[in-house]
């Protein structure tokens, strides 16, 4: 049971929030961003790559320096534990440290580093909590090296998924199984913990990755849920032939088919979902990908998001029919229904914002997050800070320092009250 309205606990939580150290938090963001730094200021750190393993080694050392124990599990998720007075189910926070190929310094990393900053703040303030506090680093949230995304958190809440993930291969043919073995060799000393131990709550702090908070000029977002998502691959087949000699009526051009199909899919998505529709055709593979040969094969991805489960289900039916009409093959890659977060954890986040005199907006997340899966496991919610110009999945991703610090303070407040339930 979660307790509410406890003035003594609020005072302790306020002390934890006040102990957040801006300089240390900002320095830790820069230090982590050096692992996989791109010349344009962004970060490229694929899940379980050599740079990710180096970054993990650095974070494990930092955790030990903070007096924490670190454990892992079958999907190489890392759990950094600050012990509690009681051996009760922990309060969990954290996010991911893998990035998009042209990612920024904050997506995922901010939530992990703010979690570590909360531990450092509790240490500095000399505060013990009744429950342990765990900072989780979830493996392969982005899903760009191994599909699907949010692999670590989904395997945590449902370990039976793990065997279905092991043969996932990256673009170079390296399997997740092999990447997990490299992780074991890099961090052999980490104990493995059992499947999905109970947790009291999970709170994920993240950048918004969209423009709502900035447009409203509000520094914090209390996230009430996550919209649903569908990922598909569409495959169009043609016949390779000479670009200069083949008359237009004789061609069977896979790209002509693919762009017509793309236009139909966009029309379906927009007419079905209206202003809430988000549809993206982000990955294209063309064979033979030659300037003077008609394409014989085109495969492209579709990412469709919407807050209404019914719209997502109807989209599934309509796109399957559309693929049939165009003579294309379709493969579902990933699906998740919309998620609603826990009212009591949301109330704690609201209370933290009030205690810090920070205006907050309630909103739904457009991006998916590890919290989407943790919500199946324990009471869960998220907190957002603004993204400058709404930009993310881009080296230019940025958040004002005052917002990063305020978010960490609100997280410290929330985690401390939950840890003292
Ligand atoms: C995760 O980054 C997503 O695609 O929403
Ligand atoms: Mn993220
Ligand atoms: Mn991301």
Tab-separated table of C-alpha atoms and ligand atoms in Angstrom:
chain	number	residue	atom	x	y	z
A	1	UNK	CA	0.000	0.000	0.000
A	2	UNK	CA	1.205	3.491	-0.741
A	3	UNK	CA	0.890	6.037	2.006
A	4	UNK	CA	-0.272	9.560	1.300
A	5	UNK	CA	-0.047	12.890	3.094
A	6	UNK	CA	2.899	12.490	5.461
A	7	UNK	CA	4.447	15.837	6.482
A	8	UNK	CA	7.549	14.251	8.082
A	9	UNK	CA	8.241	12.251	4.940
A	10	UNK	CA	7.717	15.338	2.786
A	11	UNK	CA	10.385	17.140	4.778
A	12	UNK	CA	12.864	14.297	4.188
A	13	UNK	CA	11.973	14.285	0.490
A	14	UNK	CA	12.568	18.039	0.293
A	15	UNK	CA	16.037	17.590	1.804
A	16	UNK	CA	16.857	14.934	-0.810
A	17	UNK	CA	15.649	17.245	-3.587
A	18	UNK	CA	17.715	20.165	-2.251
A	19	UNK	CA	20.847	17.977	-2.246
A	20	UNK	CA	20.783	17.466	-6.014
A	21	UNK	CA	24.085	18.911	-7.252
A	22	UNK	CA	23.798	20.743	-10.572
A	23	UNK	CA	27.525	20.655	-11.376
A	24	UNK	CA	27.808	16.916	-10.706
A	25	UNK	CA	24.672	16.097	-12.718
A	26	UNK	CA	25.722	18.148	-15.752
A	27	UNK	CA	29.291	16.797	-15.632
A	28	UNK	CA	28.002	13.219	-15.560
A	29	UNK	CA	25.934	13.868	-18.723
A	30	UNK	CA	29.060	15.093	-20.538
A	31	UNK	CA	31.174	12.181	-19.254
A	32	UNK	CA	28.688	9.544	-20.450
A	33	UNK	CA	28.297	11.333	-23.811
A	34	UNK	CA	32.035	10.850	-24.441
A	35	UNK	CA	31.383	7.114	-24.965
A	36	UNK	CA	30.450	7.027	-28.652
A	37	UNK	CA	30.749	10.802	-29.147
A	38	UNK	CA	30.104	11.970	-32.721
A	39	UNK	CA	32.043	14.882	-34.281
A	40	UNK	CA	28.765	16.858	-34.538
A	41	UNK	CA	28.231	16.796	-30.759
A	42	UNK	CA	25.806	13.868	-30.807
A	43	UNK	CA	26.260	10.291	-29.630
A	44	UNK	CA	26.215	6.950	-31.458
A	45	UNK	CA	26.179	4.152	-28.874
A	46	UNK	CA	24.440	1.008	-30.146
A	47	UNK	CA	23.179	-1.417	-27.506
A	48	UNK	CA	25.921	-3.796	-26.259
A	49	UNK	CA	28.494	-2.381	-28.718
A	50	UNK	CA	32.088	-1.870	-27.549
A	51	UNK	CA	31.295	1.765	-26.636
A	52	UNK	CA	28.191	0.677	-24.712
A	53	UNK	CA	30.237	-1.902	-22.797
A	54	UNK	CA	32.821	0.791	-21.926
A	55	UNK	CA	30.020	3.115	-20.794
A	56	UNK	CA	28.535	0.357	-18.646
A	57	UNK	CA	31.932	-0.328	-17.038
A	58	UNK	CA	32.186	3.393	-16.200
A	59	UNK	CA	28.681	3.457	-14.660
A	60	UNK	CA	29.330	0.304	-12.620
A	61	UNK	CA	32.484	1.924	-11.200
A	62	UNK	CA	30.523	5.067	-10.415
A	63	UNK	CA	27.827	2.985	-8.692
A	64	UNK	CA	30.417	1.223	-6.546
A	65	UNK	CA	31.918	4.593	-5.596
A	66	UNK	CA	28.437	5.638	-4.406
A	67	UNK	CA	28.325	2.569	-2.127
A	68	UNK	CA	25.866	0.646	-4.298
A	69	UNK	CA	25.742	-3.002	-5.287
A	70	UNK	CA	25.263	-3.807	-8.991
A	71	UNK	CA	23.595	-6.887	-10.465
A	72	UNK	CA	22.485	-7.977	-13.910
A	73	UNK	CA	20.051	-10.408	-15.534
A	74	UNK	CA	19.526	-12.558	-18.633
A	75	UNK	CA	19.121	-9.511	-20.935
A	76	UNK	CA	22.112	-7.601	-19.465
A	77	UNK	CA	19.897	-5.074	-17.722
A	78	UNK	CA	21.911	-3.474	-14.905
A	79	UNK	CA	20.461	-2.807	-11.441
A	80	UNK	CA	22.292	-0.343	-9.205
A	81	UNK	CA	21.009	-0.707	-5.657
A	82	UNK	CA	21.195	1.713	-2.741
A	83	UNK	CA	20.138	-0.511	0.146
A	84	UNK	CA	17.151	0.376	2.315
A	85	UNK	CA	16.720	-0.072	6.049
A	86	UNK	CA	14.329	-2.949	5.308
A	87	UNK	CA	14.766	-5.660	2.718
A	88	UNK	CA	11.425	-4.631	1.144
A	89	UNK	CA	10.571	-4.517	-2.579
A	90	UNK	CA	12.573	-1.598	-4.016
A	91	UNK	CA	11.510	1.613	-5.644
A	92	UNK	CA	12.972	1.602	-9.148
A	93	UNK	CA	13.990	4.392	-11.487
A	94	UNK	CA	16.298	4.588	-14.521
A	95	UNK	CA	16.065	4.362	-18.307
A	96	UNK	CA	18.469	3.328	-21.098
A	97	UNK	CA	21.919	4.346	-22.351
A	98	UNK	CA	21.826	2.970	-25.904
A	99	UNK	CA	21.272	5.711	-28.494
A	100	UNK	CA	20.022	6.239	-32.012
A	101	UNK	CA	22.807	6.187	-34.668
A	102	UNK	CA	22.635	9.993	-34.736
A	103	UNK	CA	21.380	10.442	-31.196
A	104	UNK	CA	21.848	13.132	-28.579
A	105	UNK	CA	23.277	13.162	-25.065
A	106	UNK	CA	20.001	13.024	-23.155
A	107	UNK	CA	17.541	10.461	-24.544
A	108	UNK	CA	17.600	7.718	-21.882
A	109	UNK	CA	20.931	8.814	-20.394
A	110	UNK	CA	19.327	11.666	-18.479
A	111	UNK	CA	16.995	9.288	-16.622
A	112	UNK	CA	19.859	6.972	-15.641
A	113	UNK	CA	22.195	9.779	-14.583
A	114	UNK	CA	19.463	11.644	-12.686
A	115	UNK	CA	18.756	8.372	-10.845
A	116	UNK	CA	22.435	8.122	-9.857
A	117	UNK	CA	22.350	11.801	-8.866
A	118	UNK	CA	19.388	11.021	-6.566
A	119	UNK	CA	21.497	8.326	-4.877
A	120	UNK	CA	24.395	10.778	-4.515
A	121	UNK	CA	21.991	13.389	-3.085
A	122	UNK	CA	20.573	10.935	-0.516
A	123	UNK	CA	24.147	10.035	0.463
A	124	UNK	CA	25.172	13.694	0.784
A	125	UNK	CA	22.093	14.490	2.884
A	126	UNK	CA	22.832	11.483	5.128
A	127	UNK	CA	19.339	10.100	4.509
A	128	UNK	CA	18.423	6.433	4.809
A	129	UNK	CA	15.212	5.169	3.273
A	130	UNK	CA	13.031	2.283	4.358
A	131	UNK	CA	13.034	0.615	0.937
A	132	UNK	CA	16.009	0.055	-1.355
A	133	UNK	CA	16.338	2.366	-4.358
A	134	UNK	CA	17.307	0.672	-7.648
A	135	UNK	CA	18.543	2.563	-10.694
A	136	UNK	CA	17.960	0.321	-13.721
A	137	UNK	CA	19.810	0.563	-17.029
A	138	UNK	CA	17.541	-1.214	-19.511
A	139	UNK	CA	19.228	-2.901	-22.487
A	140	UNK	CA	18.447	-1.938	-26.102
A	141	UNK	CA	15.538	0.456	-25.653
A	142	UNK	CA	16.033	2.096	-29.039
A	143	UNK	CA	15.686	-1.114	-31.040
A	144	UNK	CA	17.979	0.169	-33.778
A	145	UNK	CA	20.726	-2.472	-33.341
A	146	UNK	CA	18.461	-5.393	-32.422
A	147	UNK	CA	14.685	-5.356	-33.005
A	148	UNK	CA	12.358	-4.945	-31.217
A	149	UNK	CA	12.909	-1.898	-29.023
A	150	UNK	CA	12.616	-1.903	-25.226
A	151	UNK	CA	14.049	-5.408	-25.270
A	152	UNK	CA	15.557	-5.343	-21.784
A	153	UNK	CA	12.513	-3.983	-19.998
A	154	UNK	CA	10.113	-6.285	-21.865
A	155	UNK	CA	12.263	-9.330	-21.030
A	156	UNK	CA	12.388	-8.174	-17.394
A	157	UNK	CA	8.601	-8.099	-17.030
A	158	UNK	CA	8.098	-11.230	-19.144
A	159	UNK	CA	11.202	-13.476	-19.053
A	160	UNK	CA	9.557	-15.947	-21.481
A	161	UNK	CA	10.307	-13.402	-24.247
A	162	UNK	CA	14.056	-13.920	-23.841
A	163	UNK	CA	14.434	-17.060	-26.017
A	164	UNK	CA	12.595	-15.251	-28.846
A	165	UNK	CA	15.106	-12.373	-28.688
A	166	UNK	CA	18.397	-14.331	-28.670
A	167	UNK	CA	18.633	-14.857	-32.441
A	168	UNK	CA	17.885	-11.198	-33.296
A	169	UNK	CA	20.841	-10.070	-35.418
A	170	UNK	CA	22.267	-6.617	-36.121
A	171	UNK	CA	23.117	-5.312	-39.611
A	172	UNK	CA	26.512	-7.073	-39.421
A	173	UNK	CA	24.975	-10.448	-38.507
A	174	UNK	CA	25.989	-10.343	-34.809
A	175	UNK	CA	23.256	-11.947	-32.713
A	176	UNK	CA	21.940	-10.715	-29.395
A	177	UNK	CA	23.165	-14.031	-27.945
A	178	UNK	CA	26.758	-13.170	-28.983
A	179	UNK	CA	26.414	-9.575	-27.743
A	180	UNK	CA	25.195	-10.810	-24.344
A	181	UNK	CA	28.231	-13.098	-24.156
A	182	UNK	CA	30.524	-10.080	-24.747
A	183	UNK	CA	28.708	-8.310	-21.938
A	184	UNK	CA	29.318	-11.265	-19.584
A	185	UNK	CA	33.024	-11.246	-20.504
A	186	UNK	CA	33.257	-7.482	-19.908
A	187	UNK	CA	31.534	-7.500	-16.516
A	188	UNK	CA	32.099	-11.067	-15.235
A	189	UNK	CA	31.950	-10.050	-11.589
A	190	UNK	CA	28.297	-8.927	-11.685
A	191	UNK	CA	25.905	-11.312	-9.937
A	192	UNK	CA	22.842	-12.258	-11.920
A	193	UNK	CA	19.561	-11.716	-10.170
A	194	UNK	CA	16.474	-13.850	-10.513
A	195	UNK	CA	13.574	-13.145	-12.805
A	196	UNK	CA	11.571	-9.974	-12.170
A	197	UNK	CA	11.601	-9.589	-8.387
A	198	UNK	CA	8.613	-7.557	-7.126
A	199	UNK	CA	9.011	-3.774	-7.061
A	200	UNK	CA	7.087	-1.149	-5.100
A	201	UNK	CA	7.046	1.375	-7.973
A	202	UNK	CA	8.934	2.494	-11.095
A	203	UNK	CA	9.419	6.148	-12.040
A	204	UNK	CA	11.194	7.045	-15.291
A	205	UNK	CA	12.496	10.569	-15.841
A	206	UNK	CA	13.037	11.446	-19.519
A	207	UNK	CA	13.263	14.380	-21.896
A	208	UNK	CA	9.908	15.038	-23.578
A	209	UNK	CA	11.273	14.622	-27.136
A	210	UNK	CA	8.420	16.802	-28.405
A	211	UNK	CA	7.304	20.451	-28.196
A	212	UNK	CA	4.382	20.463	-25.730
A	213	UNK	CA	6.182	21.628	-22.565
A	214	UNK	CA	8.197	24.267	-24.387
A	215	UNK	CA	5.101	25.592	-26.175
A	216	UNK	CA	3.258	25.824	-22.855
A	217	UNK	CA	6.348	27.301	-21.150
A	218	UNK	CA	6.050	24.716	-18.362
A	219	UNK	CA	9.201	23.086	-16.902
A	220	UNK	CA	7.827	19.659	-15.914
A	221	UNK	CA	5.450	17.126	-17.457
A	222	UNK	CA	3.633	14.514	-15.386
A	223	UNK	CA	3.100	11.743	-17.924
A	224	UNK	CA	-0.229	9.955	-17.624
A	225	UNK	CA	0.442	7.296	-20.268
A	226	UNK	CA	2.059	6.304	-23.559
A	227	UNK	CA	0.351	6.132	-26.943
A	228	UNK	CA	0.239	2.779	-28.773
A	229	UNK	CA	2.564	1.781	-31.599
A	230	UNK	CA	2.778	-0.524	-34.622
A	231	UNK	CA	5.938	-1.297	-36.606
A	232	UNK	CA	5.750	-3.092	-39.958
A	233	UNK	CA	8.101	-3.974	-42.807
A	234	UNK	CA	6.646	-3.855	-46.338
A	235	UNK	CA	8.386	-5.676	-49.150
A	236	UNK	CA	7.801	-4.781	-52.819
A	237	UNK	CA	9.134	-6.921	-55.634
A	238	UNK	CA	10.008	-5.938	-59.222
A	239	UNK	CA	12.504	-6.992	-61.867
A	240	UNK	CA	16.003	-5.520	-62.233
A	241	UNK	CA	16.651	-4.180	-65.723
A	242	UNK	CA	18.714	-1.556	-67.536
A	243	UNK	CA	17.774	2.058	-66.701
A	244	UNK	CA	18.666	3.369	-70.144
A	245	UNK	CA	17.152	0.745	-72.409
A	246	UNK	CA	13.964	-0.524	-70.758
A	247	UNK	CA	10.866	1.338	-72.064
A	248	UNK	CA	8.653	2.730	-69.301
A	249	UNK	CA	5.617	0.494	-70.070
A	250	UNK	CA	7.796	-2.647	-69.881
A	251	UNK	CA	9.213	-1.958	-66.428
A	252	UNK	CA	8.378	-3.746	-63.206
A	253	UNK	CA	9.940	-1.233	-60.850
A	254	UNK	CA	9.798	-2.155	-57.149
A	255	UNK	CA	10.308	1.496	-56.174
A	256	UNK	CA	7.307	2.666	-58.202
A	257	UNK	CA	5.229	0.126	-56.331
A	258	UNK	CA	6.751	1.105	-52.978
A	259	UNK	CA	6.095	4.845	-53.325
A	260	UNK	CA	2.487	4.207	-54.404
A	261	UNK	CA	2.037	1.931	-51.401
A	262	UNK	CA	3.644	4.504	-49.110
A	263	UNK	CA	1.169	7.158	-50.319
A	264	UNK	CA	-1.814	4.827	-49.681
A	265	UNK	CA	-0.538	3.925	-46.215
A	266	UNK	CA	-0.124	7.567	-45.252
A	267	UNK	CA	-3.636	8.330	-46.461
A	268	UNK	CA	-5.055	5.433	-44.403
A	269	UNK	CA	-3.133	6.532	-41.305
A	270	UNK	CA	-4.199	10.179	-41.510
A	271	UNK	CA	-7.848	9.555	-42.399
A	272	UNK	CA	-8.124	6.969	-39.610
A	273	UNK	CA	-6.316	8.758	-36.808
A	274	UNK	CA	-6.824	12.451	-37.588
A	275	UNK	CA	-4.653	15.000	-35.806
A	276	UNK	CA	-3.296	12.398	-33.342
A	277	UNK	CA	-1.776	10.284	-36.116
A	278	UNK	CA	1.992	9.925	-36.266
A	279	UNK	CA	3.190	7.869	-39.236
A	280	UNK	CA	6.800	7.500	-40.372
A	281	UNK	CA	8.499	5.584	-43.188
A	282	UNK	CA	12.031	5.811	-41.835
A	283	UNK	CA	14.012	2.831	-43.154
A	284	UNK	CA	14.398	1.913	-46.828
A	285	UNK	CA	16.421	-0.812	-48.381
A	286	UNK	CA	16.733	-0.901	-52.160
A	287	UNK	CA	18.193	-3.760	-54.209
A	288	UNK	CA	20.470	-3.564	-56.116
A	289	UNK	CA	20.634	0.135	-55.089
A	290	UNK	CA	22.376	1.131	-58.282
A	291	UNK	CA	21.915	4.406	-60.174
A	292	UNK	CA	21.367	2.743	-63.554
A	293	UNK	CA	19.414	-0.389	-62.613
A	294	UNK	CA	15.647	-0.545	-62.049
A	295	UNK	CA	15.094	-1.652	-58.437
A	296	UNK	CA	14.149	-5.321	-58.079
A	297	UNK	CA	13.347	-5.216	-54.338
A	298	UNK	CA	12.351	-2.455	-51.943
A	299	UNK	CA	11.704	-2.997	-48.255
A	300	UNK	CA	10.536	-0.092	-46.104
A	301	UNK	CA	9.401	0.345	-42.531
A	302	UNK	CA	6.207	1.863	-41.171
A	303	UNK	CA	5.985	3.295	-37.653
A	304	UNK	CA	2.387	4.197	-36.762
A	305	UNK	CA	1.421	5.693	-33.378
A	306	UNK	CA	-1.919	6.636	-31.890
A	307	UNK	CA	-3.397	6.991	-28.380
A	308	UNK	CA	-6.562	4.991	-29.242
A	309	UNK	CA	-6.295	1.172	-29.198
A	310	UNK	CA	-9.284	0.857	-31.541
A	311	UNK	CA	-7.582	3.031	-34.190
A	312	UNK	CA	-4.434	0.886	-33.958
A	313	UNK	CA	-6.434	-2.325	-34.417
A	314	UNK	CA	-8.290	-0.902	-37.432
A	315	UNK	CA	-4.966	0.235	-38.911
A	316	UNK	CA	-3.743	-3.401	-38.711
A	317	UNK	CA	-6.717	-4.602	-40.753
A	318	UNK	CA	-6.578	-1.806	-43.340
A	319	UNK	CA	-2.829	-2.000	-43.994
A	320	UNK	CA	-2.974	-5.777	-44.489
A	321	UNK	CA	-5.705	-5.267	-47.125
A	322	UNK	CA	-3.733	-2.420	-48.729
A	323	UNK	CA	-0.600	-4.595	-49.007
A	324	UNK	CA	-2.665	-7.351	-50.655
A	325	UNK	CA	-4.120	-4.864	-53.173
A	326	UNK	CA	-0.621	-3.647	-54.127
A	327	UNK	CA	0.823	-7.179	-54.263
A	328	UNK	CA	3.300	-6.421	-51.475
A	329	UNK	CA	4.371	-8.614	-48.544
A	330	UNK	CA	3.931	-7.346	-44.995
A	331	UNK	CA	5.704	-8.398	-41.783
A	332	UNK	CA	4.671	-7.101	-38.353
A	333	UNK	CA	7.792	-6.108	-36.357
A	334	UNK	CA	6.477	-4.648	-33.126
A	335	UNK	CA	3.176	-3.692	-31.501
A	336	UNK	CA	2.077	-2.225	-28.198
A	337	UNK	CA	-1.275	-0.993	-26.951
A	338	UNK	CA	-1.622	2.434	-25.299
A	339	UNK	CA	-0.585	2.427	-21.624
A	340	UNK	CA	-2.141	4.325	-18.704
A	341	UNK	CA	0.078	5.025	-15.715
A	342	UNK	CA	-0.724	4.461	-12.038
A	343	UNK	CA	-2.839	7.150	-10.290
A	344	UNK	CA	-0.969	6.964	-6.990
A	345	UNK	CA	2.467	7.352	-8.558
A	346	UNK	CA	1.094	10.249	-10.627
A	347	UNK	CA	-0.177	11.832	-7.398
A	348	UNK	CA	3.342	11.556	-5.908
A	349	UNK	CA	4.786	13.286	-8.965
A	350	UNK	CA	2.156	16.046	-8.710
A	351	UNK	CA	3.012	16.450	-5.009
A	352	UNK	CA	6.737	16.687	-5.798
A	353	UNK	CA	6.092	19.428	-8.384
A	354	UNK	CA	3.961	21.324	-5.847
A	355	UNK	CA	6.592	20.949	-3.119
A	356	UNK	CA	9.199	22.432	-5.474
A	357	UNK	CA	6.826	25.216	-6.631
A	358	UNK	CA	7.296	23.932	-10.185
A	359	UNK	CA	4.412	24.286	-12.648
A	360	UNK	CA	3.626	20.954	-14.312
A	361	UNK	CA	1.517	19.865	-17.261
A	362	UNK	CA	-0.156	16.476	-17.527
A	363	UNK	CA	0.509	14.885	-20.914
A	364	UNK	CA	0.669	11.618	-22.864
A	365	UNK	CA	4.014	10.391	-24.173
A	366	UNK	CA	4.368	10.276	-27.941
A	367	UNK	CA	7.538	8.158	-27.718
A	368	UNK	CA	7.617	4.719	-26.173
A	369	UNK	CA	9.776	4.088	-23.146
A	370	UNK	CA	10.832	1.263	-20.853
A	371	UNK	CA	8.054	2.438	-18.491
A	372	UNK	CA	5.600	1.074	-21.083
A	373	UNK	CA	6.603	-2.451	-19.993
A	374	UNK	CA	7.324	-1.737	-16.327
A	375	UNK	CA	3.688	-0.644	-16.010
A	376	UNK	CA	2.820	-4.370	-16.321
A	377	UNK	CA	5.049	-5.160	-13.356
A	378	UNK	CA	4.430	-2.510	-10.688
A	379	UNK	CA	2.801	0.925	-10.199
A	380	UNK	CA	4.573	3.100	-12.773
A	381	UNK	CA	4.638	6.665	-14.106
A	382	UNK	CA	6.972	9.086	-15.875
A	383	UNK	CA	8.181	12.648	-15.546
A	384	UNK	CA	9.298	14.809	-18.509
A	385	UNK	CA	11.470	17.887	-18.846
A	386	UNK	CA	11.245	20.094	-21.974
A	387	UNK	CA	13.200	19.383	-25.158
A	388	UNK	CA	14.565	22.517	-26.809
A	389	UNK	CA	12.630	23.082	-30.086
A	390	UNK	CA	10.994	19.693	-29.436
A	391	UNK	CA	13.993	17.999	-31.088
A	392	UNK	CA	15.220	14.508	-30.250
A	393	UNK	CA	16.803	11.490	-31.991
A	394	UNK	CA	19.164	14.151	-33.296
A	395	UNK	CA	22.610	15.391	-32.151
A	396	UNK	CA	21.000	18.801	-31.508
A	397	UNK	CA	18.827	17.337	-28.716
A	398	UNK	CA	19.093	19.733	-25.732
A	399	UNK	CA	17.384	20.747	-22.494
A	400	UNK	CA	18.153	23.861	-20.428
A	401	UNK	CA	20.339	23.104	-17.408
A	402	UNK	CA	17.737	24.601	-15.030
A	403	UNK	CA	15.155	22.132	-16.373
A	404	UNK	CA	17.537	19.177	-16.074
A	405	UNK	CA	18.191	20.104	-12.447
A	406	UNK	CA	14.518	20.696	-11.637
A	407	UNK	CA	13.608	17.316	-13.133
A	408	UNK	CA	16.243	15.591	-11.010
A	409	UNK	CA	14.974	17.398	-7.904
A	410	UNK	CA	11.382	16.339	-8.587
A	411	UNK	CA	12.607	12.787	-9.145
A	412	UNK	CA	14.543	12.817	-5.861
A	413	UNK	CA	11.451	14.064	-4.028
A	414	UNK	CA	9.200	11.421	-5.581
A	415	UNK	CA	11.621	8.527	-5.072
A	416	UNK	CA	12.257	9.488	-1.467
A	417	UNK	CA	8.584	9.546	-0.524
A	418	UNK	CA	8.017	6.223	-2.316
A	419	UNK	CA	11.094	4.695	-0.642
A	420	UNK	CA	9.672	5.617	2.754
A	421	UNK	CA	6.262	3.966	2.194
B	1	LIG	C1	11.597	5.241	-28.755
B	1	LIG	O1	12.598	5.939	-28.793
B	1	LIG	C2	10.500	5.469	-29.669
B	1	LIG	O2	10.674	5.213	-30.872
B	1	LIG	O3	9.445	5.944	-29.227
B	2	LIG	MN1	14.529	7.127	-24.612
B	3	LIG	MN1	14.969	7.213	-28.221
